[in-house]
PDB file of C-alpha atoms in Angstrom:
ATOM      1  CA  SER A   7     -59.864   4.573 -27.969  1.00  0.00           C
ATOM      2  CA  GLN A   8     -60.514   6.889 -30.686  1.00  0.00           C
ATOM      3  CA  LYS A   9     -63.838   6.345 -32.414  1.00  0.00           C
ATOM      4  CA  ILE A  10     -65.183   7.983 -35.480  1.00  0.00           C
ATOM      5  CA  GLU A  11     -68.931   8.379 -36.686  1.00  0.00           C
ATOM      6  CA  GLN A  12     -69.878   9.336 -40.098  1.00  0.00           C
ATOM      7  CA  ASN A  13     -73.820  10.481 -39.976  1.00  0.00           C
ATOM      8  CA  SER A  14     -75.319   8.050 -42.136  1.00  0.00           C
ATOM      9  CA  GLU A  15     -74.471   4.653 -43.805  1.00  0.00           C
ATOM     10  CA  ALA A  16     -76.338   6.332 -47.081  1.00  0.00           C
ATOM     11  CA  LEU A  17     -77.463   9.332 -48.343  1.00  0.00           C
ATOM     12  CA  ASN A  18     -79.477   9.826 -51.433  1.00  0.00           C
ATOM     13  CA  ILE A  19     -79.266  13.376 -52.970  1.00  0.00           C
ATOM     14  CA  GLN A  20     -80.887  14.716 -56.104  1.00  0.00           C
ATOM     15  CA  GLU A  21     -78.465  16.163 -59.066  1.00  0.00           C
ATOM     16  CA  GLY A  22     -77.569  19.326 -58.745  1.00  0.00           C
ATOM     17  CA  LYS A  23     -77.815  19.988 -54.820  1.00  0.00           C
ATOM     18  CA  THR A  24     -75.207  20.244 -52.225  1.00  0.00           C
ATOM     19  CA  ALA A  25     -74.357  16.716 -50.314  1.00  0.00           C
ATOM     20  CA  THR A  26     -73.440  17.227 -46.471  1.00  0.00           C
ATOM     21  CA  LEU A  27     -71.633  14.444 -44.835  1.00  0.00           C
ATOM     22  CA  THR A  28     -70.984  14.652 -41.424  1.00  0.00           C
ATOM     23  CA  CYS A  29     -68.059  12.954 -39.210  1.00  0.00           C
ATOM     24  CA  ASN A  30     -67.656  13.232 -35.597  1.00  0.00           C
ATOM     25  CA  TYR A  31     -65.039  11.804 -33.438  1.00  0.00           C
ATOM     26  CA  THR A  32     -64.192  11.016 -29.963  1.00  0.00           C
ATOM     27  CA  ASN A  33     -61.413  11.669 -27.438  1.00  0.00           C
ATOM     28  CA  TYR A  34     -58.398  14.198 -28.333  1.00  0.00           C
ATOM     29  CA  SER A  35     -58.697  16.032 -31.720  1.00  0.00           C
ATOM     30  CA  PRO A  36     -56.156  14.978 -34.133  1.00  0.00           C
ATOM     31  CA  ALA A  37     -53.753  17.522 -36.053  1.00  0.00           C
ATOM     32  CA  TYR A  38     -55.183  16.681 -39.315  1.00  0.00           C
ATOM     33  CA  LEU A  39     -58.472  15.399 -40.869  1.00  0.00           C
ATOM     34  CA  GLN A  40     -58.770  13.776 -44.387  1.00  0.00           C
ATOM     35  CA  TRP A  41     -61.059  12.988 -46.735  1.00  0.00           C
ATOM     36  CA  TYR A  42     -61.018   9.637 -48.813  1.00  0.00           C
ATOM     37  CA  ARG A  43     -63.366   8.983 -51.906  1.00  0.00           C
ATOM     38  CA  GLN A  44     -63.853   4.888 -52.626  1.00  0.00           C
ATOM     39  CA  ASP A  45     -65.457   3.164 -55.332  1.00  0.00           C
ATOM     40  CA  PRO A  46     -66.730  -0.525 -55.172  1.00  0.00           C
ATOM     41  CA  GLY A  47     -63.638  -2.688 -55.217  1.00  0.00           C
ATOM     42  CA  ARG A  48     -61.140   0.114 -55.198  1.00  0.00           C
ATOM     43  CA  GLY A  49     -58.654   1.512 -53.119  1.00  0.00           C
ATOM     44  CA  PRO A  50     -59.559   5.018 -51.215  1.00  0.00           C
ATOM     45  CA  VAL A  51     -58.345   8.173 -52.924  1.00  0.00           C
ATOM     46  CA  PHE A  52     -57.495  11.503 -51.175  1.00  0.00           C
ATOM     47  CA  LEU A  53     -59.341  13.910 -51.740  1.00  0.00           C
ATOM     48  CA  LEU A  54     -58.871  16.691 -49.140  1.00  0.00           C
ATOM     49  CA  LEU A  55     -56.812  17.533 -45.983  1.00  0.00           C
ATOM     50  CA  ILE A  56     -57.662  20.266 -43.371  1.00  0.00           C
ATOM     51  CA  ARG A  57     -55.419  21.106 -40.283  1.00  0.00           C
ATOM     52  CA  GLU A  58     -56.826  21.536 -36.863  1.00  0.00           C
ATOM     53  CA  ASN A  59     -55.853  25.493 -37.072  1.00  0.00           C
ATOM     54  CA  GLU A  60     -57.838  25.652 -40.143  1.00  0.00           C
ATOM     55  CA  LYS A  61     -61.768  26.283 -40.095  1.00  0.00           C
ATOM     56  CA  GLU A  62     -62.388  25.493 -44.142  1.00  0.00           C
ATOM     57  CA  LYS A  63     -60.928  24.261 -46.910  1.00  0.00           C
ATOM     58  CA  ARG A  64     -61.995  24.226 -50.572  1.00  0.00           C
ATOM     59  CA  LYS A  65     -61.103  22.414 -53.828  1.00  0.00           C
ATOM     60  CA  GLU A  66     -63.265  22.946 -56.842  1.00  0.00           C
ATOM     61  CA  ARG A  67     -66.897  21.735 -55.509  1.00  0.00           C
ATOM     62  CA  LEU A  68     -65.552  20.681 -52.510  1.00  0.00           C
ATOM     63  CA  LYS A  69     -65.570  21.930 -49.123  1.00  0.00           C
ATOM     64  CA  VAL A  70     -64.346  20.682 -45.595  1.00  0.00           C
ATOM     65  CA  THR A  71     -64.582  21.920 -42.030  1.00  0.00           C
ATOM     66  CA  PHE A  72     -63.241  21.346 -39.120  1.00  0.00           C
ATOM     67  CA  ASP A  73     -64.492  22.104 -35.621  1.00  0.00           C
ATOM     68  CA  THR A  74     -62.033  21.134 -32.687  1.00  0.00           C
ATOM     69  CA  THR A  75     -64.510  22.410 -30.393  1.00  0.00           C
ATOM     70  CA  LEU A  76     -67.405  20.035 -31.527  1.00  0.00           C
ATOM     71  CA  LYS A  77     -65.191  17.405 -32.471  1.00  0.00           C
ATOM     72  CA  GLN A  78     -66.823  17.535 -36.062  1.00  0.00           C
ATOM     73  CA  SER A  79     -65.695  17.976 -39.700  1.00  0.00           C
ATOM     74  CA  LEU A  80     -68.294  18.276 -42.600  1.00  0.00           C
ATOM     75  CA  PHE A  81     -67.821  17.651 -46.321  1.00  0.00           C
ATOM     76  CA  HIS A  82     -70.002  19.085 -48.704  1.00  0.00           C
ATOM     77  CA  ILE A  83     -70.118  18.680 -52.579  1.00  0.00           C
ATOM     78  CA  THR A  84     -72.117  21.603 -54.317  1.00  0.00           C
ATOM     79  CA  ALA A  85     -73.662  20.865 -57.713  1.00  0.00           C
ATOM     80  CA  SER A  86     -73.366  17.172 -57.072  1.00  0.00           C
ATOM     81  CA  GLN A  87     -73.399  14.852 -60.393  1.00  0.00           C
ATOM     82  CA  PRO A  88     -74.021  11.379 -60.527  1.00  0.00           C
ATOM     83  CA  ALA A  89     -70.584  10.716 -60.917  1.00  0.00           C
ATOM     84  CA  ASP A  90     -70.160  11.848 -57.376  1.00  0.00           C
ATOM     85  CA  SER A  91     -71.419   8.666 -56.257  1.00  0.00           C
ATOM     86  CA  ALA A  92     -69.238   6.781 -54.249  1.00  0.00           C
ATOM     87  CA  THR A  93     -68.425   6.102 -50.359  1.00  0.00           C
ATOM     88  CA  TYR A  94     -66.872   9.034 -48.546  1.00  0.00           C
ATOM     89  CA  LEU A  95     -64.390   8.251 -45.949  1.00  0.00           C
ATOM     90  CA  CYS A  96     -63.276  10.724 -42.988  1.00  0.00           C
ATOM     91  CA  ALA A  97     -60.056   9.886 -41.536  1.00  0.00           C
ATOM     92  CA  LEU A  98     -58.287  11.066 -38.910  1.00  0.00           C
ATOM     93  CA  ASP A  99     -54.337  11.834 -39.376  1.00  0.00           C
ATOM     94  CA  ARG A 100     -52.736  10.518 -36.337  1.00  0.00           C
ATOM     95  CA  ASP A 101     -48.780  10.097 -35.669  1.00  0.00           C
ATOM     96  CA  ASP A 102     -47.854   7.125 -37.717  1.00  0.00           C
ATOM     97  CA  LYS A 103     -51.059   6.206 -38.905  1.00  0.00           C
ATOM     98  CA  ILE A 104     -54.459   7.063 -40.360  1.00  0.00           C
ATOM     99  CA  ILE A 105     -57.652   5.720 -38.947  1.00  0.00           C
ATOM    100  CA  PHE A 106     -61.146   5.710 -41.417  1.00  0.00           C
ATOM    101  CA  GLY A 107     -64.472   6.040 -40.357  1.00  0.00           C
ATOM    102  CA  LYS A 108     -66.893   3.631 -41.827  1.00  0.00           C
ATOM    103  CA  GLY A 109     -67.821   5.519 -44.572  1.00  0.00           C
ATOM    104  CA  THR A 110     -70.866   7.160 -45.792  1.00  0.00           C
ATOM    105  CA  ARG A 111     -72.587   5.891 -49.237  1.00  0.00           C
ATOM    106  CA  LEU A 112     -73.573   8.524 -51.296  1.00  0.00           C
ATOM    107  CA  HIS A 113     -76.151   8.219 -54.160  1.00  0.00           C
ATOM    108  CA  ILE A 114     -76.621  11.088 -56.380  1.00  0.00           C
ATOM    109  CA  LEU A 115     -79.715  10.710 -58.395  1.00  0.00           C
ATOM    110  CA  PRO A 116     -80.180  11.884 -61.648  1.00  0.00           C
TER     111      PRO A 116
ATOM    112  CA  GLU B  14     -49.040  10.231 -62.153  1.00  0.00           C
ATOM    113  CA  PRO B  15     -47.348   8.202 -59.823  1.00  0.00           C
ATOM    114  CA  GLU B  16     -49.150   5.188 -58.326  1.00  0.00           C
ATOM    115  CA  VAL B  17     -48.746   2.318 -55.597  1.00  0.00           C
ATOM    116  CA  THR B  18     -49.311  -0.928 -57.309  1.00  0.00           C
ATOM    117  CA  GLN B  19     -49.881  -4.329 -55.503  1.00  0.00           C
ATOM    118  CA  THR B  20     -49.928  -7.688 -56.831  1.00  0.00           C
ATOM    119  CA  PRO B  21     -51.658  -9.670 -57.271  1.00  0.00           C
ATOM    120  CA  SER B  22     -55.154  -8.443 -57.334  1.00  0.00           C
ATOM    121  CA  HIS B  23     -56.611 -11.647 -56.603  1.00  0.00           C
ATOM    122  CA  GLN B  24     -55.087 -14.533 -54.370  1.00  0.00           C
ATOM    123  CA  VAL B  25     -57.258 -17.532 -53.428  1.00  0.00           C
ATOM    124  CA  THR B  26     -55.553 -19.933 -50.854  1.00  0.00           C
ATOM    125  CA  GLN B  27     -55.979 -22.856 -48.966  1.00  0.00           C
ATOM    126  CA  MET B  28     -56.615 -22.370 -45.114  1.00  0.00           C
ATOM    127  CA  GLY B  29     -53.305 -22.910 -43.215  1.00  0.00           C
ATOM    128  CA  GLN B  30     -51.255 -21.580 -46.098  1.00  0.00           C
ATOM    129  CA  GLU B  31     -48.902 -18.894 -46.272  1.00  0.00           C
ATOM    130  CA  VAL B  32     -49.571 -15.883 -48.444  1.00  0.00           C
ATOM    131  CA  ILE B  33     -47.419 -12.966 -49.585  1.00  0.00           C
ATOM    132  CA  LEU B  34     -48.903  -9.942 -50.800  1.00  0.00           C
ATOM    133  CA  ARG B  35     -46.741  -7.419 -52.644  1.00  0.00           C
ATOM    134  CA  CYS B  36     -46.461  -3.489 -53.167  1.00  0.00           C
ATOM    135  CA  VAL B  37     -44.446  -1.105 -54.960  1.00  0.00           C
ATOM    136  CA  PRO B  38     -45.338   2.153 -53.338  1.00  0.00           C
ATOM    137  CA  ILE B  39     -44.409   5.415 -55.107  1.00  0.00           C
ATOM    138  CA  SER B  40     -40.515   5.771 -55.311  1.00  0.00           C
ATOM    139  CA  ASN B  41     -39.911   8.827 -53.049  1.00  0.00           C
ATOM    140  CA  HIS B  42     -41.997   8.025 -50.627  1.00  0.00           C
ATOM    141  CA  LEU B  43     -40.408   6.889 -46.972  1.00  0.00           C
ATOM    142  CA  TYR B  44     -43.798   5.785 -45.478  1.00  0.00           C
ATOM    143  CA  PHE B  45     -45.493   2.766 -46.103  1.00  0.00           C
ATOM    144  CA  TYR B  46     -48.711   0.971 -44.759  1.00  0.00           C
ATOM    145  CA  TRP B  47     -50.715  -2.296 -45.088  1.00  0.00           C
ATOM    146  CA  TYR B  48     -54.572  -1.573 -44.624  1.00  0.00           C
ATOM    147  CA  ARG B  49     -57.332  -4.398 -44.562  1.00  0.00           C
ATOM    148  CA  GLN B  50     -61.111  -4.151 -45.471  1.00  0.00           C
ATOM    149  CA  ILE B  51     -63.393  -7.114 -44.687  1.00  0.00           C
ATOM    150  CA  LEU B  52     -66.212  -7.108 -47.062  1.00  0.00           C
ATOM    151  CA  GLY B  53     -68.754  -4.777 -46.337  1.00  0.00           C
ATOM    152  CA  GLN B  54     -66.713  -2.991 -43.317  1.00  0.00           C
ATOM    153  CA  LYS B  55     -64.431  -0.282 -42.891  1.00  0.00           C
ATOM    154  CA  VAL B  56     -60.704   0.250 -43.960  1.00  0.00           C
ATOM    155  CA  GLU B  57     -58.720  -0.922 -40.930  1.00  0.00           C
ATOM    156  CA  PHE B  58     -55.141  -0.198 -39.926  1.00  0.00           C
ATOM    157  CA  LEU B  59     -52.919  -3.166 -39.946  1.00  0.00           C
ATOM    158  CA  VAL B  60     -49.269  -1.670 -39.879  1.00  0.00           C
ATOM    159  CA  SER B  61     -46.903   1.311 -40.737  1.00  0.00           C
ATOM    160  CA  PHE B  62     -43.423   1.039 -41.703  1.00  0.00           C
ATOM    161  CA  TYR B  63     -40.320   3.652 -41.875  1.00  0.00           C
ATOM    162  CA  ASN B  64     -36.855   3.362 -42.111  1.00  0.00           C
ATOM    163  CA  ASN B  65     -36.734  -0.421 -42.633  1.00  0.00           C
ATOM    164  CA  GLU B  66     -38.578  -0.942 -39.303  1.00  0.00           C
ATOM    165  CA  ILE B  67     -42.412  -1.139 -38.227  1.00  0.00           C
ATOM    166  CA  SER B  68     -43.247   1.924 -36.415  1.00  0.00           C
ATOM    167  CA  GLU B  69     -46.756   1.391 -35.337  1.00  0.00           C
ATOM    168  CA  LYS B  70     -49.006  -1.490 -35.507  1.00  0.00           C
ATOM    169  CA  SER B  71     -52.593  -2.501 -34.738  1.00  0.00           C
ATOM    170  CA  GLU B  72     -54.107  -5.222 -32.303  1.00  0.00           C
ATOM    171  CA  ILE B  73     -54.973  -7.365 -35.741  1.00  0.00           C
ATOM    172  CA  PHE B  74     -51.297  -7.400 -36.740  1.00  0.00           C
ATOM    173  CA  ASP B  75     -50.362 -10.116 -34.656  1.00  0.00           C
ATOM    174  CA  ASP B  76     -47.563 -12.922 -34.685  1.00  0.00           C
ATOM    175  CA  GLN B  77     -49.388 -14.421 -38.289  1.00  0.00           C
ATOM    176  CA  PHE B  78     -48.546 -11.175 -39.975  1.00  0.00           C
ATOM    177  CA  SER B  79     -44.866  -9.807 -40.920  1.00  0.00           C
ATOM    178  CA  VAL B  80     -43.618  -7.181 -43.365  1.00  0.00           C
ATOM    179  CA  GLU B  81     -40.431  -6.444 -44.879  1.00  0.00           C
ATOM    180  CA  ARG B  82     -39.010  -4.505 -47.680  1.00  0.00           C
ATOM    181  CA  PRO B  83     -36.835  -6.793 -49.292  1.00  0.00           C
ATOM    182  CA  ASP B  84     -35.024  -4.412 -51.742  1.00  0.00           C
ATOM    183  CA  GLY B  85     -35.668  -0.679 -52.496  1.00  0.00           C
ATOM    184  CA  SER B  86     -38.740  -0.822 -54.406  1.00  0.00           C
ATOM    185  CA  ASN B  87     -41.019  -3.702 -52.913  1.00  0.00           C
ATOM    186  CA  PHE B  88     -42.744  -3.609 -49.663  1.00  0.00           C
ATOM    187  CA  THR B  89     -44.831  -7.363 -48.779  1.00  0.00           C
ATOM    188  CA  LEU B  90     -47.143  -8.249 -46.279  1.00  0.00           C
ATOM    189  CA  LYS B  91     -46.727 -11.988 -44.881  1.00  0.00           C
ATOM    190  CA  ILE B  92     -49.651 -14.004 -43.589  1.00  0.00           C
ATOM    191  CA  ARG B  93     -49.019 -17.325 -42.116  1.00  0.00           C
ATOM    192  CA  SER B  94     -51.356 -20.152 -41.592  1.00  0.00           C
ATOM    193  CA  THR B  95     -54.204 -18.167 -43.111  1.00  0.00           C
ATOM    194  CA  LYS B  96     -57.522 -18.481 -41.417  1.00  0.00           C
ATOM    195  CA  LEU B  97     -61.066 -17.933 -43.309  1.00  0.00           C
ATOM    196  CA  GLU B  98     -61.509 -14.806 -41.271  1.00  0.00           C
ATOM    197  CA  ASP B  99     -58.370 -13.537 -43.137  1.00  0.00           C
ATOM    198  CA  SER B 100     -60.358 -13.145 -46.477  1.00  0.00           C
ATOM    199  CA  ALA B 101     -60.470  -9.407 -47.213  1.00  0.00           C
ATOM    200  CA  MET B 102     -59.259  -6.837 -49.424  1.00  0.00           C
ATOM    201  CA  TYR B 103     -55.508  -5.694 -48.488  1.00  0.00           C
ATOM    202  CA  PHE B 104     -54.394  -2.281 -49.364  1.00  0.00           C
ATOM    203  CA  CYS B 105     -50.853  -0.959 -49.589  1.00  0.00           C
ATOM    204  CA  ALA B 106     -50.449   2.760 -48.835  1.00  0.00           C
ATOM    205  CA  SER B 107     -47.648   5.092 -49.052  1.00  0.00           C
ATOM    206  CA  SER B 108     -46.807   8.934 -48.363  1.00  0.00           C
ATOM    207  CA  GLU B 109     -44.220  11.367 -48.121  1.00  0.00           C
ATOM    208  CA  ALA B 110     -44.061  12.269 -44.762  1.00  0.00           C
ATOM    209  CA  GLN B 111     -45.407  10.464 -41.129  1.00  0.00           C
ATOM    210  CA  SER B 112     -48.532  12.963 -40.691  1.00  0.00           C
ATOM    211  CA  GLY B 113     -50.223  15.888 -42.745  1.00  0.00           C
ATOM    212  CA  THR B 114     -49.830  14.308 -46.046  1.00  0.00           C
ATOM    213  CA  GLU B 115     -52.057  12.345 -48.404  1.00  0.00           C
ATOM    214  CA  ALA B 116     -51.691   8.730 -48.438  1.00  0.00           C
ATOM    215  CA  PHE B 117     -51.644   7.168 -51.780  1.00  0.00           C
ATOM    216  CA  PHE B 118     -53.491   3.650 -52.018  1.00  0.00           C
ATOM    217  CA  GLY B 119     -53.061   0.750 -54.428  1.00  0.00           C
ATOM    218  CA  GLN B 120     -55.910  -0.789 -55.660  1.00  0.00           C
ATOM    219  CA  GLY B 121     -55.586  -3.531 -53.296  1.00  0.00           C
ATOM    220  CA  THR B 122     -55.033  -7.319 -53.171  1.00  0.00           C
ATOM    221  CA  ARG B 123     -58.369  -9.645 -52.763  1.00  0.00           C
ATOM    222  CA  LEU B 124     -57.410 -12.274 -50.732  1.00  0.00           C
ATOM    223  CA  THR B 125     -59.735 -15.342 -50.149  1.00  0.00           C
ATOM    224  CA  VAL B 126     -58.979 -18.072 -47.872  1.00  0.00           C
ATOM    225  CA  VAL B 127     -60.828 -21.135 -48.562  1.00  0.00           C
TER     226      VAL B 127
END
């Protein structure tokens, strides 16, 4: 069955630095890969979607890469701020559903 | 900005009782989903719904669960004979298309089975 691994449960980054989160998956590559943000007690909020034929996607301070050969996506937040502290979820967009990884808890330290 | 709304925000129920969780998806969306998240664990897919029928369901979504779109706006999840292990956050989501588009999630219903 499809597995999604996000590199670490928690990540501490100094304010102003770039945070890089990793998502690896097994089995087949999805046509789309998505990243969501989840705050405690709240529902996931969509951030970015990247297609299998795209190498990179940017939105403001966010950047996502997608390497179907490595079966990996990297999610970058540049110039990180304490308000970026949250759990970030990698998600495979497959047919009639989105499958989520466990997420990485990101702490931006002031 | 359009949003998915869920009610109630918190539901406490006795083991063995039936609960109905309610959702109002975004009005022009055609695809609807239920997910659950047990405390400290990942967001898990339960079921997807399109054109008034289930399009896919997970192993979790057994005979204890059912979904319905009783009218043009509501989308419900019914859980029969609730068990302690059904305690979780339940999220409803909707999207415009089957794939390749963002899913909008509600704020969730926290179900506590006692």
